């Protein structure tokens, strides 16, 4: 978004994505959508490349065509003064396609008030469960919205009440795709930058992202005497090998004629794992848990994420690193204080000695000559507590597998 924002504020976003098949829409509506889309795409592409190549007359022509051919609201994507301007980081755009195809609609998506008859923008009609879009020039487009999506939107807005939530709708059209029409309802909230809480007063949440296995989290708080650990969940993305074997099994069953429709559909689902969706959902669960344990206290999340450069591996493993961005966004959304410090898993948090890794079946146990023993995943959290000036909790946090050398 090109919105100007004050230095001492942060902005957080939540996005609801809905997909529609073009052939499910009434043909009249389909035509109304297709025409401005086709025009917009041609004009936006011309604008993009002319800007990129420094062709003033190309830019002028694109803007002239936009004035003549595009409904008023959709022209704002090409208006540098508008918050809906879609080309603000033109030089950095590697994939213009995404931006050229994305059509922002309005900053003023509204829930319909009684007797209100807007002529521009878009609105959500809760009673009829539909999104009504007025792109200008008297055009009206209606898309159904599932009830579940409506309650999700309501839930998200309640989370940040009484702050104002700004809503934007974007639609994307990919004629070569079956689910050709993608509608994104974007919620944006702006709030003062959360202050650094007193570590003794805060709910502490350590998020350790490790490209080898996933995400290990510690939820804890100081109770006046010592640090109490509430929960230490680990989140692992579904195993790819297992998913592919499962898909192959389904395909064989379908080929033998056993419920082919169901089995082919399930095979497709198993193959198509949405890694960035998993990262977003997992990060959201971590924040929801942190806020539950906080019971009104301030929350401090530290996300320990390895450097991009040091990570070798699959796309899924690299996608894990995007937890940093997801965490920064959710921290802004909820008003949570977030840091991105990295801590050592090789040094003993008690004496500073070198830790030795013991091979155990499921858990990687680290041991020090001073007698300290702990699951490798929690060592980082101990170092964070030391850095915050807090005493360590009773350890080990969980029962460790038997020391094979003991
Ligand atoms: Zn680290
Ligand atoms: Zn030690």
mmCIF file of C-alpha atoms and ligand atoms in Angstrom:
data_model
loop_
_atom_site.group_PDB
_atom_site.id
_atom_site.type_symbol
_atom_site.label_atom_id
_atom_site.label_comp_id
_atom_site.label_asym_id
_atom_site.label_seq_id
_atom_site.Cartn_x
_atom_site.Cartn_y
_atom_site.Cartn_z
ATOM 1 C CA UNK A 1 0.000 0.000 0.000
ATOM 2 C CA UNK A 2 1.231 3.451 -0.769
ATOM 3 C CA UNK A 3 -0.337 4.971 2.357
ATOM 4 C CA UNK A 4 1.804 7.476 4.218
ATOM 5 C CA UNK A 5 2.200 6.388 7.797
ATOM 6 C CA UNK A 6 3.668 8.117 10.833
ATOM 7 C CA UNK A 7 7.031 6.872 12.144
ATOM 8 C CA UNK A 8 5.705 5.940 15.581
ATOM 9 C CA UNK A 9 2.892 3.742 14.315
ATOM 10 C CA UNK A 10 2.740 0.241 12.880
ATOM 11 C CA UNK A 11 0.207 -1.280 10.515
ATOM 12 C CA UNK A 12 -1.025 -4.854 10.458
ATOM 13 C CA UNK A 13 -3.007 -6.725 7.827
ATOM 14 C CA UNK A 14 -5.313 -9.733 7.619
ATOM 15 C CA UNK A 15 -6.351 -11.066 4.252
ATOM 16 C CA UNK A 16 -9.313 -13.209 3.286
ATOM 17 C CA UNK A 17 -8.979 -14.866 -0.114
ATOM 18 C CA UNK A 18 -12.000 -16.179 -1.999
ATOM 19 C CA UNK A 19 -11.877 -17.872 -5.375
ATOM 20 C CA UNK A 20 -14.660 -18.153 -7.926
ATOM 21 C CA UNK A 21 -15.024 -19.987 -11.177
ATOM 22 C CA UNK A 22 -15.832 -17.539 -13.923
ATOM 23 C CA UNK A 23 -18.215 -20.055 -15.484
ATOM 24 C CA UNK A 24 -20.275 -20.125 -12.278
ATOM 25 C CA UNK A 25 -21.154 -16.467 -12.594
ATOM 26 C CA UNK A 26 -24.255 -15.429 -14.521
ATOM 27 C CA UNK A 27 -23.126 -14.711 -18.077
ATOM 28 C CA UNK A 28 -24.219 -11.091 -17.924
ATOM 29 C CA UNK A 29 -22.038 -10.476 -14.842
ATOM 30 C CA UNK A 30 -19.163 -12.378 -16.367
ATOM 31 C CA UNK A 31 -19.184 -10.010 -19.326
ATOM 32 C CA UNK A 32 -19.289 -6.981 -17.024
ATOM 33 C CA UNK A 33 -16.212 -8.235 -15.214
ATOM 34 C CA UNK A 34 -14.280 -9.434 -18.230
ATOM 35 C CA UNK A 35 -14.498 -6.260 -20.222
ATOM 36 C CA UNK A 36 -13.016 -3.829 -17.687
ATOM 37 C CA UNK A 37 -10.452 -6.482 -16.719
ATOM 38 C CA UNK A 38 -9.212 -6.868 -20.255
ATOM 39 C CA UNK A 39 -9.028 -3.121 -20.700
ATOM 40 C CA UNK A 40 -7.331 -2.641 -17.354
ATOM 41 C CA UNK A 41 -4.718 -5.298 -18.081
ATOM 42 C CA UNK A 42 -3.758 -3.764 -21.406
ATOM 43 C CA UNK A 43 -3.595 -0.252 -19.960
ATOM 44 C CA UNK A 44 -1.721 -1.331 -16.814
ATOM 45 C CA UNK A 45 0.848 -3.259 -18.870
ATOM 46 C CA UNK A 46 1.396 -0.237 -21.095
ATOM 47 C CA UNK A 47 1.728 2.023 -18.052
ATOM 48 C CA UNK A 48 4.134 -0.380 -16.343
ATOM 49 C CA UNK A 49 6.521 -0.808 -19.266
ATOM 50 C CA UNK A 50 6.428 2.861 -20.253
ATOM 51 C CA UNK A 51 7.344 3.861 -16.698
ATOM 52 C CA UNK A 52 10.012 1.202 -16.581
ATOM 53 C CA UNK A 53 11.547 2.346 -19.880
ATOM 54 C CA UNK A 54 11.138 6.037 -19.102
ATOM 55 C CA UNK A 55 8.745 6.595 -22.024
ATOM 56 C CA UNK A 56 6.844 9.726 -21.026
ATOM 57 C CA UNK A 57 4.508 9.571 -24.023
ATOM 58 C CA UNK A 58 3.638 5.940 -23.234
ATOM 59 C CA UNK A 59 2.690 6.904 -19.680
ATOM 60 C CA UNK A 60 0.572 9.782 -21.018
ATOM 61 C CA UNK A 61 -1.201 7.498 -23.473
ATOM 62 C CA UNK A 62 -1.902 4.872 -20.813
ATOM 63 C CA UNK A 63 -3.423 7.519 -18.535
ATOM 64 C CA UNK A 64 -5.476 8.941 -21.397
ATOM 65 C CA UNK A 65 -6.858 5.508 -22.232
ATOM 66 C CA UNK A 66 -7.589 4.897 -18.541
ATOM 67 C CA UNK A 67 -9.652 8.116 -18.409
ATOM 68 C CA UNK A 68 -11.580 7.077 -21.489
ATOM 69 C CA UNK A 69 -12.062 3.362 -20.901
ATOM 70 C CA UNK A 70 -11.878 2.468 -17.199
ATOM 71 C CA UNK A 71 -14.620 2.892 -14.582
ATOM 72 C CA UNK A 72 -13.701 5.691 -12.184
ATOM 73 C CA UNK A 73 -12.738 3.539 -9.208
ATOM 74 C CA UNK A 74 -10.332 1.369 -11.152
ATOM 75 C CA UNK A 75 -8.479 4.399 -12.469
ATOM 76 C CA UNK A 76 -7.106 4.969 -8.959
ATOM 77 C CA UNK A 77 -4.668 2.097 -9.460
ATOM 78 C CA UNK A 78 -2.853 4.425 -11.884
ATOM 79 C CA UNK A 79 -3.169 7.581 -9.791
ATOM 80 C CA UNK A 80 0.082 8.322 -7.950
ATOM 81 C CA UNK A 81 -1.778 10.486 -5.428
ATOM 82 C CA UNK A 82 -4.161 7.686 -4.468
ATOM 83 C CA UNK A 83 -3.555 5.163 -1.682
ATOM 84 C CA UNK A 84 -4.667 2.541 -4.204
ATOM 85 C CA UNK A 85 -1.792 3.337 -6.572
ATOM 86 C CA UNK A 86 -0.511 -0.090 -7.631
ATOM 87 C CA UNK A 87 2.915 0.789 -9.025
ATOM 88 C CA UNK A 88 4.680 2.551 -6.168
ATOM 89 C CA UNK A 89 7.663 0.195 -6.105
ATOM 90 C CA UNK A 90 7.945 -0.130 -9.833
ATOM 91 C CA UNK A 91 11.737 -0.348 -9.963
ATOM 92 C CA UNK A 92 11.818 -3.220 -7.498
ATOM 93 C CA UNK A 93 9.019 -5.224 -9.106
ATOM 94 C CA UNK A 94 10.455 -8.444 -10.421
ATOM 95 C CA UNK A 95 7.142 -9.897 -11.484
ATOM 96 C CA UNK A 96 4.997 -7.175 -13.002
ATOM 97 C CA UNK A 97 2.409 -9.814 -13.888
ATOM 98 C CA UNK A 98 1.164 -10.024 -10.321
ATOM 99 C CA UNK A 99 0.712 -6.278 -10.066
ATOM 100 C CA UNK A 100 -0.702 -5.774 -13.486
ATOM 101 C CA UNK A 101 -3.324 -8.447 -12.856
ATOM 102 C CA UNK A 102 -4.275 -7.233 -9.411
ATOM 103 C CA UNK A 103 -7.059 -4.741 -9.480
ATOM 104 C CA UNK A 104 -7.572 -2.783 -6.279
ATOM 105 C CA UNK A 105 -11.117 -1.699 -5.905
ATOM 106 C CA UNK A 106 -11.704 0.549 -3.010
ATOM 107 C CA UNK A 107 -10.453 1.655 0.347
ATOM 108 C CA UNK A 108 -14.044 2.146 1.384
ATOM 109 C CA UNK A 109 -15.476 -1.330 1.466
ATOM 110 C CA UNK A 110 -18.381 -0.983 3.794
ATOM 111 C CA UNK A 111 -20.963 -3.014 5.564
ATOM 112 C CA UNK A 112 -24.283 -1.804 4.257
ATOM 113 C CA UNK A 113 -26.206 0.561 6.495
ATOM 114 C CA UNK A 114 -29.952 0.701 6.208
ATOM 115 C CA UNK A 115 -31.279 2.400 3.086
ATOM 116 C CA UNK A 116 -27.800 3.246 1.919
ATOM 117 C CA UNK A 117 -27.275 3.263 -1.828
ATOM 118 C CA UNK A 118 -23.618 3.719 -2.709
ATOM 119 C CA UNK A 119 -22.651 4.320 -6.325
ATOM 120 C CA UNK A 120 -18.938 3.627 -6.016
ATOM 121 C CA UNK A 121 -16.661 1.158 -4.290
ATOM 122 C CA UNK A 122 -17.836 -2.091 -2.800
ATOM 123 C CA UNK A 123 -19.864 -3.285 0.128
ATOM 124 C CA UNK A 124 -20.563 -6.453 2.026
ATOM 125 C CA UNK A 125 -24.216 -7.288 2.356
ATOM 126 C CA UNK A 126 -24.243 -9.476 5.479
ATOM 127 C CA UNK A 127 -27.926 -10.323 5.279
ATOM 128 C CA UNK A 128 -27.646 -11.648 1.745
ATOM 129 C CA UNK A 129 -24.059 -12.962 2.195
ATOM 130 C CA UNK A 130 -22.718 -11.212 -0.831
ATOM 131 C CA UNK A 131 -20.088 -8.789 -1.971
ATOM 132 C CA UNK A 132 -21.487 -6.025 -4.138
ATOM 133 C CA UNK A 133 -19.004 -4.146 -6.293
ATOM 134 C CA UNK A 134 -19.651 -0.781 -7.909
ATOM 135 C CA UNK A 135 -16.642 -0.092 -10.114
ATOM 136 C CA UNK A 136 -18.203 3.121 -11.418
ATOM 137 C CA UNK A 137 -20.144 4.083 -14.550
ATOM 138 C CA UNK A 138 -23.276 2.465 -13.094
ATOM 139 C CA UNK A 139 -21.861 -1.073 -13.211
ATOM 140 C CA UNK A 140 -22.912 -3.427 -10.408
ATOM 141 C CA UNK A 141 -21.371 -6.860 -9.781
ATOM 142 C CA UNK A 142 -22.479 -9.331 -7.107
ATOM 143 C CA UNK A 143 -20.452 -12.226 -5.707
ATOM 144 C CA UNK A 144 -21.676 -14.619 -2.998
ATOM 145 C CA UNK A 145 -19.576 -14.785 0.205
ATOM 146 C CA UNK A 146 -19.690 -17.925 2.376
ATOM 147 C CA UNK A 147 -21.138 -17.389 5.871
ATOM 148 C CA UNK A 148 -17.894 -18.747 7.360
ATOM 149 C CA UNK A 149 -15.910 -16.038 5.609
ATOM 150 C CA UNK A 150 -18.238 -13.372 6.983
ATOM 151 C CA UNK A 151 -17.800 -14.599 10.544
ATOM 152 C CA UNK A 152 -14.010 -14.720 10.068
ATOM 153 C CA UNK A 153 -14.052 -11.056 9.037
ATOM 154 C CA UNK A 154 -16.211 -10.152 12.029
ATOM 155 C CA UNK A 155 -13.929 -12.111 14.377
ATOM 156 C CA UNK A 156 -10.808 -10.342 13.072
ATOM 157 C CA UNK A 157 -12.394 -6.916 13.491
ATOM 158 C CA UNK A 158 -13.457 -7.755 17.055
ATOM 159 C CA UNK A 159 -9.854 -8.732 17.851
ATOM 160 C CA UNK A 160 -8.615 -5.177 17.376
ATOM 161 C CA UNK A 161 -11.692 -3.275 18.570
ATOM 162 C CA UNK A 162 -12.064 -0.364 19.252
ATOM 163 C CA UNK A 163 -9.481 0.474 16.560
ATOM 164 C CA UNK A 164 -10.802 1.298 13.108
ATOM 165 C CA UNK A 165 -10.320 -1.415 10.518
ATOM 166 C CA UNK A 166 -9.850 -0.215 6.931
ATOM 167 C CA UNK A 167 -11.059 -2.622 4.303
ATOM 168 C CA UNK A 168 -9.904 -2.988 0.744
ATOM 169 C CA UNK A 169 -11.019 -5.375 -1.954
ATOM 170 C CA UNK A 170 -8.733 -6.542 -4.708
ATOM 171 C CA UNK A 171 -9.731 -8.772 -7.546
ATOM 172 C CA UNK A 172 -7.469 -10.742 -9.810
ATOM 173 C CA UNK A 173 -8.423 -12.494 -12.951
ATOM 174 C CA UNK A 174 -6.382 -15.351 -14.401
ATOM 175 C CA UNK A 175 -8.237 -16.522 -17.501
ATOM 176 C CA UNK A 176 -5.923 -19.546 -17.857
ATOM 177 C CA UNK A 177 -6.911 -20.894 -14.432
ATOM 178 C CA UNK A 178 -10.038 -22.837 -13.535
ATOM 179 C CA UNK A 179 -10.546 -20.872 -10.316
ATOM 180 C CA UNK A 180 -10.061 -17.816 -12.436
ATOM 181 C CA UNK A 181 -11.405 -15.099 -10.210
ATOM 182 C CA UNK A 182 -9.589 -14.365 -6.980
ATOM 183 C CA UNK A 183 -11.087 -11.855 -4.566
ATOM 184 C CA UNK A 184 -9.065 -10.629 -1.616
ATOM 185 C CA UNK A 185 -10.643 -8.701 1.210
ATOM 186 C CA UNK A 186 -7.836 -6.964 3.035
ATOM 187 C CA UNK A 187 -8.220 -5.634 6.576
ATOM 188 C CA UNK A 188 -5.726 -3.029 7.729
ATOM 189 C CA UNK A 189 -5.276 -1.547 11.160
ATOM 190 C CA UNK A 190 -2.891 1.189 12.237
ATOM 191 C CA UNK A 191 -1.837 1.590 15.862
ATOM 192 C CA UNK A 192 0.920 3.183 17.979
ATOM 193 C CA UNK A 193 4.133 1.159 18.011
ATOM 194 C CA UNK A 194 3.869 -1.204 21.031
ATOM 195 C CA UNK A 195 6.395 -0.194 23.749
ATOM 196 C CA UNK A 196 9.011 -2.629 25.080
ATOM 197 C CA UNK A 197 7.336 -4.330 28.047
ATOM 198 C CA UNK A 198 9.005 -5.050 31.388
ATOM 199 C CA UNK A 199 10.148 -8.694 30.967
ATOM 200 C CA UNK A 200 8.962 -9.404 34.515
ATOM 201 C CA UNK A 201 5.425 -8.310 33.623
ATOM 202 C CA UNK A 202 5.111 -9.811 30.155
ATOM 203 C CA UNK A 203 4.013 -13.070 28.654
ATOM 204 C CA UNK A 204 7.198 -14.302 26.971
ATOM 205 C CA UNK A 205 7.023 -16.259 23.757
ATOM 206 C CA UNK A 206 10.148 -17.671 22.102
ATOM 207 C CA UNK A 207 9.723 -18.846 18.516
ATOM 208 C CA UNK A 208 12.652 -20.902 17.257
ATOM 209 C CA UNK A 209 12.550 -21.494 13.530
ATOM 210 C CA UNK A 210 14.789 -24.316 12.460
ATOM 211 C CA UNK A 211 14.879 -25.261 8.822
ATOM 212 C CA UNK A 212 15.593 -28.880 9.778
ATOM 213 C CA UNK A 213 12.308 -29.638 11.476
ATOM 214 C CA UNK A 214 9.973 -26.682 11.793
ATOM 215 C CA UNK A 215 9.084 -24.401 14.676
ATOM 216 C CA UNK A 216 9.606 -24.878 18.434
ATOM 217 C CA UNK A 217 7.799 -22.455 20.750
ATOM 218 C CA UNK A 218 8.040 -21.713 24.479
ATOM 219 C CA UNK A 219 5.294 -19.780 26.309
ATOM 220 C CA UNK A 220 6.389 -18.546 29.739
ATOM 221 C CA UNK A 221 6.068 -15.767 32.318
ATOM 222 C CA UNK A 222 7.853 -14.634 35.471
ATOM 223 C CA UNK A 223 5.666 -15.179 38.554
ATOM 224 C CA UNK A 224 7.664 -13.103 41.043
ATOM 225 C CA UNK A 225 9.892 -16.032 42.076
ATOM 226 C CA UNK A 226 10.867 -17.797 38.909
ATOM 227 C CA UNK A 227 9.949 -18.226 35.277
ATOM 228 C CA UNK A 228 6.995 -20.521 34.806
ATOM 229 C CA UNK A 229 6.740 -22.352 31.490
ATOM 230 C CA UNK A 230 3.148 -22.908 30.303
ATOM 231 C CA UNK A 231 3.650 -24.918 27.156
ATOM 232 C CA UNK A 232 6.369 -25.938 24.693
ATOM 233 C CA UNK A 233 4.616 -26.915 21.454
ATOM 234 C CA UNK A 234 6.455 -27.904 18.282
ATOM 235 C CA UNK A 235 4.977 -27.395 14.841
ATOM 236 C CA UNK A 236 6.129 -29.548 11.946
ATOM 237 C CA UNK A 237 5.017 -29.083 8.360
ATOM 238 C CA UNK A 238 3.437 -32.254 6.971
ATOM 239 C CA UNK A 239 6.145 -34.614 5.794
ATOM 240 C CA UNK A 240 6.539 -34.355 2.041
ATOM 241 C CA UNK A 241 7.572 -37.983 1.433
ATOM 242 C CA UNK A 242 4.557 -39.250 3.333
ATOM 243 C CA UNK A 243 2.247 -36.889 1.454
ATOM 244 C CA UNK A 244 3.502 -38.071 -1.933
ATOM 245 C CA UNK A 245 3.246 -41.755 -0.972
ATOM 246 C CA UNK A 246 -0.302 -41.126 0.220
ATOM 247 C CA UNK A 247 -1.137 -39.428 -3.097
ATOM 248 C CA UNK A 248 0.316 -42.353 -5.093
ATOM 249 C CA UNK A 249 -1.779 -44.813 -3.076
ATOM 250 C CA UNK A 250 -4.937 -42.824 -3.809
ATOM 251 C CA UNK A 251 -4.119 -42.646 -7.507
ATOM 252 C CA UNK A 252 -3.596 -46.406 -7.722
ATOM 253 C CA UNK A 253 -6.913 -46.988 -5.943
ATOM 254 C CA UNK A 254 -8.665 -44.611 -8.331
ATOM 255 C CA UNK A 255 -7.055 -46.322 -11.343
ATOM 256 C CA UNK A 256 -8.388 -49.671 -10.080
ATOM 257 C CA UNK A 257 -11.836 -48.091 -10.191
ATOM 258 C CA UNK A 258 -12.272 -47.621 -6.460
ATOM 259 C CA UNK A 259 -14.221 -44.361 -5.911
ATOM 260 C CA UNK A 260 -12.212 -42.631 -8.646
ATOM 261 C CA UNK A 261 -13.706 -39.169 -8.088
ATOM 262 C CA UNK A 262 -12.994 -39.128 -4.381
ATOM 263 C CA UNK A 263 -9.564 -40.726 -4.666
ATOM 264 C CA UNK A 264 -8.320 -38.494 -7.475
ATOM 265 C CA UNK A 265 -9.492 -35.419 -5.557
ATOM 266 C CA UNK A 266 -7.737 -36.577 -2.377
ATOM 267 C CA UNK A 267 -4.567 -37.355 -4.321
ATOM 268 C CA UNK A 268 -4.528 -33.822 -5.709
ATOM 269 C CA UNK A 269 -5.007 -32.417 -2.212
ATOM 270 C CA UNK A 270 -2.153 -34.492 -0.765
ATOM 271 C CA UNK A 271 0.222 -33.397 -3.513
ATOM 272 C CA UNK A 272 -0.631 -29.752 -3.309
ATOM 273 C CA UNK A 273 0.650 -28.627 0.052
ATOM 274 C CA UNK A 274 0.451 -24.876 0.517
ATOM 275 C CA UNK A 275 3.685 -24.093 2.383
ATOM 276 C CA UNK A 276 3.142 -20.363 2.795
ATOM 277 C CA UNK A 277 -0.425 -21.023 3.952
ATOM 278 C CA UNK A 278 0.990 -23.397 6.578
ATOM 279 C CA UNK A 279 3.458 -20.735 7.760
ATOM 280 C CA UNK A 280 0.718 -18.099 8.080
ATOM 281 C CA UNK A 281 -1.705 -20.416 9.888
ATOM 282 C CA UNK A 282 1.014 -21.643 12.271
ATOM 283 C CA UNK A 283 2.168 -18.110 13.090
ATOM 284 C CA UNK A 284 -1.454 -17.099 13.734
ATOM 285 C CA UNK A 285 -1.898 -20.061 16.129
ATOM 286 C CA UNK A 286 1.255 -19.062 18.027
ATOM 287 C CA UNK A 287 -0.002 -15.487 18.484
ATOM 288 C CA UNK A 288 -3.478 -16.638 19.516
ATOM 289 C CA UNK A 289 -1.976 -18.940 22.162
ATOM 290 C CA UNK A 290 0.362 -16.202 23.412
ATOM 291 C CA UNK A 291 -2.573 -13.809 23.849
ATOM 292 C CA UNK A 292 -4.569 -16.491 25.669
ATOM 293 C CA UNK A 293 -1.743 -17.173 28.135
ATOM 294 C CA UNK A 294 -1.163 -13.429 28.551
ATOM 295 C CA UNK A 295 -4.610 -12.863 30.095
ATOM 296 C CA UNK A 296 -4.341 -9.127 29.467
ATOM 297 C CA UNK A 297 -0.610 -8.808 30.202
ATOM 298 C CA UNK A 298 1.656 -7.323 27.521
ATOM 299 C CA UNK A 299 3.147 -9.913 25.164
ATOM 300 C CA UNK A 300 6.774 -10.102 24.023
ATOM 301 C CA UNK A 301 7.479 -12.410 21.098
ATOM 302 C CA UNK A 302 11.052 -13.167 20.076
ATOM 303 C CA UNK A 303 11.381 -14.897 16.732
ATOM 304 C CA UNK A 304 14.768 -16.560 16.251
ATOM 305 C CA UNK A 305 15.137 -17.059 12.526
ATOM 306 C CA UNK A 306 18.327 -18.231 10.810
ATOM 307 C CA UNK A 307 19.879 -16.009 8.141
ATOM 308 C CA UNK A 308 18.594 -16.471 4.628
ATOM 309 C CA UNK A 309 22.123 -17.097 3.400
ATOM 310 C CA UNK A 310 22.854 -19.990 5.725
ATOM 311 C CA UNK A 311 19.812 -22.009 4.732
ATOM 312 C CA UNK A 312 20.151 -24.669 2.099
ATOM 313 C CA UNK A 313 17.256 -26.870 1.316
ATOM 314 C CA UNK A 314 13.852 -27.306 -0.159
ATOM 315 C CA UNK A 315 11.420 -24.543 -0.968
ATOM 316 C CA UNK A 316 9.391 -25.563 2.053
ATOM 317 C CA UNK A 317 12.389 -25.039 4.316
ATOM 318 C CA UNK A 318 13.012 -21.614 2.827
ATOM 319 C CA UNK A 319 9.320 -20.777 3.175
ATOM 320 C CA UNK A 320 9.735 -21.363 6.909
ATOM 321 C CA UNK A 321 11.892 -18.244 7.026
ATOM 322 C CA UNK A 322 8.872 -16.162 6.037
ATOM 323 C CA UNK A 323 7.623 -16.665 9.614
ATOM 324 C CA UNK A 324 9.586 -13.480 10.329
ATOM 325 C CA UNK A 325 7.373 -11.416 8.052
ATOM 326 C CA UNK A 326 4.207 -13.136 9.283
ATOM 327 C CA UNK A 327 5.223 -12.504 12.916
ATOM 328 C CA UNK A 328 5.994 -8.819 12.295
ATOM 329 C CA UNK A 329 2.594 -8.404 10.652
ATOM 330 C CA UNK A 330 0.641 -10.167 13.410
ATOM 331 C CA UNK A 331 2.566 -8.255 16.092
ATOM 332 C CA UNK A 332 1.410 -5.022 14.446
ATOM 333 C CA UNK A 333 -2.132 -6.356 14.131
ATOM 334 C CA UNK A 334 -2.407 -7.386 17.810
ATOM 335 C CA UNK A 335 -0.173 -4.687 19.310
ATOM 336 C CA UNK A 336 2.439 -7.190 20.451
ATOM 337 C CA UNK A 337 6.100 -6.275 21.016
ATOM 338 C CA UNK A 338 8.282 -8.354 18.711
ATOM 339 C CA UNK A 339 12.052 -8.825 18.444
ATOM 340 C CA UNK A 340 14.208 -10.953 16.176
ATOM 341 C CA UNK A 341 17.208 -11.871 18.311
ATOM 342 C CA UNK A 342 19.217 -15.016 17.643
ATOM 343 C CA UNK A 343 20.652 -17.050 20.478
ATOM 344 C CA UNK A 344 23.139 -19.883 20.693
ATOM 345 C CA UNK A 345 22.251 -23.543 21.012
ATOM 346 C CA UNK A 346 25.888 -24.587 21.469
ATOM 347 C CA UNK A 347 26.748 -22.773 24.719
ATOM 348 C CA UNK A 348 25.609 -23.771 28.179
ATOM 349 C CA UNK A 349 23.227 -21.122 29.603
ATOM 350 C CA UNK A 350 24.499 -21.857 33.141
ATOM 351 C CA UNK A 351 28.292 -21.827 32.804
ATOM 352 C CA UNK A 352 28.937 -20.812 29.192
ATOM 353 C CA UNK A 353 30.693 -24.105 28.434
ATOM 354 C CA UNK A 354 30.497 -25.909 25.120
ATOM 355 C CA UNK A 355 27.439 -28.186 24.903
ATOM 356 C CA UNK A 356 27.696 -31.718 23.615
ATOM 357 C CA UNK A 357 24.859 -33.240 21.602
ATOM 358 C CA UNK A 358 23.660 -36.663 22.658
ATOM 359 C CA UNK A 359 22.030 -38.763 19.996
ATOM 360 C CA UNK A 360 18.562 -39.697 21.129
ATOM 361 C CA UNK A 361 15.723 -41.039 19.036
ATOM 362 C CA UNK A 362 13.330 -38.107 18.748
ATOM 363 C CA UNK A 363 14.827 -35.349 20.860
ATOM 364 C CA UNK A 364 18.211 -33.735 20.448
ATOM 365 C CA UNK A 365 19.550 -33.558 23.997
ATOM 366 C CA UNK A 366 22.390 -31.168 24.815
ATOM 367 C CA UNK A 367 24.653 -31.766 27.789
ATOM 368 C CA UNK A 368 27.287 -29.697 29.572
ATOM 369 C CA UNK A 369 30.189 -30.801 31.762
ATOM 370 C CA UNK A 370 28.614 -28.807 34.616
ATOM 371 C CA UNK A 371 25.694 -31.240 34.668
ATOM 372 C CA UNK A 372 23.168 -29.159 32.703
ATOM 373 C CA UNK A 373 21.013 -31.231 30.333
ATOM 374 C CA UNK A 374 18.205 -29.993 28.128
ATOM 375 C CA UNK A 375 16.343 -30.467 24.855
ATOM 376 C CA UNK A 376 18.280 -28.529 22.198
ATOM 377 C CA UNK A 377 15.139 -26.616 21.194
ATOM 378 C CA UNK A 378 14.881 -24.826 24.560
ATOM 379 C CA UNK A 379 18.535 -23.787 24.974
ATOM 380 C CA UNK A 380 17.898 -20.630 22.931
ATOM 381 C CA UNK A 381 15.008 -19.677 25.202
ATOM 382 C CA UNK A 382 17.278 -20.012 28.286
ATOM 383 C CA UNK A 383 19.804 -17.639 26.730
ATOM 384 C CA UNK A 384 17.012 -15.148 26.044
ATOM 385 C CA UNK A 385 15.926 -15.269 29.711
ATOM 386 C CA UNK A 386 19.531 -14.593 30.750
ATOM 387 C CA UNK A 387 19.683 -11.630 28.358
ATOM 388 C CA UNK A 388 16.433 -10.264 29.863
ATOM 389 C CA UNK A 389 17.881 -10.583 33.376
ATOM 390 C CA UNK A 390 15.405 -13.270 34.415
ATOM 391 C CA UNK A 391 16.134 -16.434 36.424
ATOM 392 C CA UNK A 392 15.951 -19.764 34.594
ATOM 393 C CA UNK A 393 12.960 -22.080 35.072
ATOM 394 C CA UNK A 394 13.151 -25.504 36.639
ATOM 395 C CA UNK A 395 14.895 -27.683 34.068
ATOM 396 C CA UNK A 396 14.740 -29.812 32.060
ATOM 397 C CA UNK A 397 11.354 -28.474 30.935
ATOM 398 C CA UNK A 398 10.166 -31.948 29.979
ATOM 399 C CA UNK A 399 11.372 -35.444 30.762
ATOM 400 C CA UNK A 400 14.402 -36.195 28.609
ATOM 401 C CA UNK A 401 15.029 -39.560 26.985
ATOM 402 C CA UNK A 402 17.525 -41.647 28.934
ATOM 403 C CA UNK A 403 21.093 -40.536 28.546
ATOM 404 C CA UNK A 404 22.627 -43.423 26.590
ATOM 405 C CA UNK A 405 26.002 -42.877 28.243
ATOM 406 C CA UNK A 406 24.700 -42.608 31.806
HETATM 407 ZN ZN1 LIG B 1 19.260 -18.114 15.443
HETATM 408 ZN ZN1 LIG B 2 27.398 -25.711 31.874
#
